[in-house]
Coordinates of C-alpha atoms and ligand atoms in Angstrom, one line a residue:
X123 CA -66.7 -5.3 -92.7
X124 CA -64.5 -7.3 -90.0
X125 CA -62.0 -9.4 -91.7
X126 CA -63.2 -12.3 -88.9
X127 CA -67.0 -13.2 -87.9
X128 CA -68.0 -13.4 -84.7
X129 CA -67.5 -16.8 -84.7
X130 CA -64.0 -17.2 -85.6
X131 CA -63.3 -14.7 -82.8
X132 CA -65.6 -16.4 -80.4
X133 CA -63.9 -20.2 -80.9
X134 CA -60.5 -18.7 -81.0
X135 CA -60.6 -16.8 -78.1
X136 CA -62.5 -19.8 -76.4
X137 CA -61.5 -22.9 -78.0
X138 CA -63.1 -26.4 -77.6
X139 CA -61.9 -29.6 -77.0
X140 CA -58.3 -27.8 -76.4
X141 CA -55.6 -30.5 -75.2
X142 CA -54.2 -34.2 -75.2
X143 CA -55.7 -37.5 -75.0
X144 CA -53.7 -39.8 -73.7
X145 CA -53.4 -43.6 -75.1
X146 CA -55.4 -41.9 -78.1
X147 CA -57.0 -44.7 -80.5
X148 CA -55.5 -42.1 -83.5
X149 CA -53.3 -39.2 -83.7
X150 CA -53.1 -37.0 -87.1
X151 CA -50.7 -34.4 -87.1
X152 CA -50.6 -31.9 -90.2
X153 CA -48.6 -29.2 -90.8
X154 CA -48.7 -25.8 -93.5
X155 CA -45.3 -25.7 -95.0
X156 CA -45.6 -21.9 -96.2
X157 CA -46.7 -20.6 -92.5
X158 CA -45.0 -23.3 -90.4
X159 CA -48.2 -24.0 -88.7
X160 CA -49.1 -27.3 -87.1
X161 CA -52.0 -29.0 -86.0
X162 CA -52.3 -31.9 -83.8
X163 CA -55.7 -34.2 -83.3
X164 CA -56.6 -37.1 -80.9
X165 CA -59.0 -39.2 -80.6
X166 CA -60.5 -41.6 -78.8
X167 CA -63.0 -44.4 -80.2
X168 CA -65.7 -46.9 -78.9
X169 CA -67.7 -48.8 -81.2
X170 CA -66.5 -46.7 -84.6
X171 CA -67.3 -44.1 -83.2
X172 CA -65.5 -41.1 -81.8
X173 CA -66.4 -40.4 -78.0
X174 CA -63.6 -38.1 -77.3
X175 CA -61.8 -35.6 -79.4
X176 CA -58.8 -32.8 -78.7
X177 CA -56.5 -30.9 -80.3
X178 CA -53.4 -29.3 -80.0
X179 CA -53.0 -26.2 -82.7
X180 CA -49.6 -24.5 -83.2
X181 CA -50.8 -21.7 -85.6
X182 CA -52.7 -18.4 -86.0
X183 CA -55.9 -17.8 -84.7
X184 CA -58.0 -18.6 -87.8
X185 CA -56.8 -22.6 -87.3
X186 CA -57.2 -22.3 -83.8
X187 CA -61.2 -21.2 -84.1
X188 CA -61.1 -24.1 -87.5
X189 CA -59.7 -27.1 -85.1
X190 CA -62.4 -26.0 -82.5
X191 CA -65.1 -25.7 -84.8
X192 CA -64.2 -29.0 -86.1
X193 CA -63.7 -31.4 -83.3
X194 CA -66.8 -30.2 -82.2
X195 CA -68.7 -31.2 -85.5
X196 CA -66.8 -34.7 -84.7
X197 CA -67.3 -35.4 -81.7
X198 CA -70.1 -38.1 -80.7
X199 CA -70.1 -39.4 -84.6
X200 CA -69.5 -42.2 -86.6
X201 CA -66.1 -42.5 -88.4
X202 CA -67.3 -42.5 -91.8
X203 CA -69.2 -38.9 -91.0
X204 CA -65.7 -37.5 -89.4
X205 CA -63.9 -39.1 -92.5
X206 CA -66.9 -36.9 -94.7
X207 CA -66.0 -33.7 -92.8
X208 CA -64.7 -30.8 -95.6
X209 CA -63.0 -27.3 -94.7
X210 CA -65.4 -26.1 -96.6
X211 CA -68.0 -27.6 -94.1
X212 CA -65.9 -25.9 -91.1
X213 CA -65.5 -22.6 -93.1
X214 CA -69.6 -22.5 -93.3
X215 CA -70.1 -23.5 -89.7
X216 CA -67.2 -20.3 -88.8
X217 CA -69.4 -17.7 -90.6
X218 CA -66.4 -17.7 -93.3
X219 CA -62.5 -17.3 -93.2
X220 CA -61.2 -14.5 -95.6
X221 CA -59.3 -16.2 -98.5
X222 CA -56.2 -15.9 -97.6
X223 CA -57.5 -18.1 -94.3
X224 CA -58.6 -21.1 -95.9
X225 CA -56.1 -23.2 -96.0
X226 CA -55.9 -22.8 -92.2
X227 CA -59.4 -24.9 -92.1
X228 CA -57.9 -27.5 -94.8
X229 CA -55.2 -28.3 -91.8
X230 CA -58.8 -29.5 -89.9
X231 CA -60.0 -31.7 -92.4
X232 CA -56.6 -33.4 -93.1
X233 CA -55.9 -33.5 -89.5
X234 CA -59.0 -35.5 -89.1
X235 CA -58.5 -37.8 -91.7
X236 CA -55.1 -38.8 -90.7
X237 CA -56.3 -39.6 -86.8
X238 CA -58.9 -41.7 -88.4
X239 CA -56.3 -43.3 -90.6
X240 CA -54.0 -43.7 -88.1
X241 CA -56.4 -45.3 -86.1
X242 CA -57.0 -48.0 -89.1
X243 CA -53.7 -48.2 -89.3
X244 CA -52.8 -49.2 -85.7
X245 CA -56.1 -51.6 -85.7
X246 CA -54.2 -53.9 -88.5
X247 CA -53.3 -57.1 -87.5
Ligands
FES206 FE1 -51.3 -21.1 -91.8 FE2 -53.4 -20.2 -90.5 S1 -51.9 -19.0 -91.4 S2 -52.7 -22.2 -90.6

């Protein structure tokens, strides 16, 4: 059996929502101590929701196909929905990462959660 579906290999050889936003409404920027890899998110929000999404991954290919896979699940929703997203919920939508890969989709979920947070945070008075 191939150690990648054919979706991981599809979003990481063509990747979604690749780039920056600039003036973002949130940046979250995670990173896996043990590999070194980093991921970046931005996003842009109207109404609580998020109308624009894009990433910049530093890192192997299975978080390059997880960030793509993710902001697309984002994209167009709600807040509390992107704030509900799980890696577990990204591995499903890749087909699967081996084990070893996981964590690789945790950077996509925690990347998320911190642009939302971030973007909380800047809204404080
Ligand atoms: Fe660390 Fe993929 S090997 S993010």
């Amino acid at each position: 059996m191939a150690l990648y579906s054919e979706k991981v290999m599809e979003h990481f050889k063509h990747p979604r929502n690749v780039g920056v936003i600039e003036n973002a409404d949130g940046i979250g920027e995670v990173g896996n101590g043990k590999c070194g890899d980093i991921m970046k998110i931005y996003l842009k929000i109207e109404d609580e929701r998020i109308s624009d999404v894009k990433f910049e991954t530093f890192g192997c290919g299975s978080a390059i196909a997880s960030s793509s896979m993710a902001t697309e699940m984002i994209k167009g929703k709600p807040l509390s929905e992107a704030l509900l997203l799980t890696n577990k919920a990204v591995t499903e939508a890749l087909d699967g990462l081996p084990a070893h890969k996981l964590h690789c989709s945790v950077l996509a979920e925690e990347a998320i959660k911190a642009a939302v947070n971030d973007y909380y945070d800047k809204k404080q008075p």
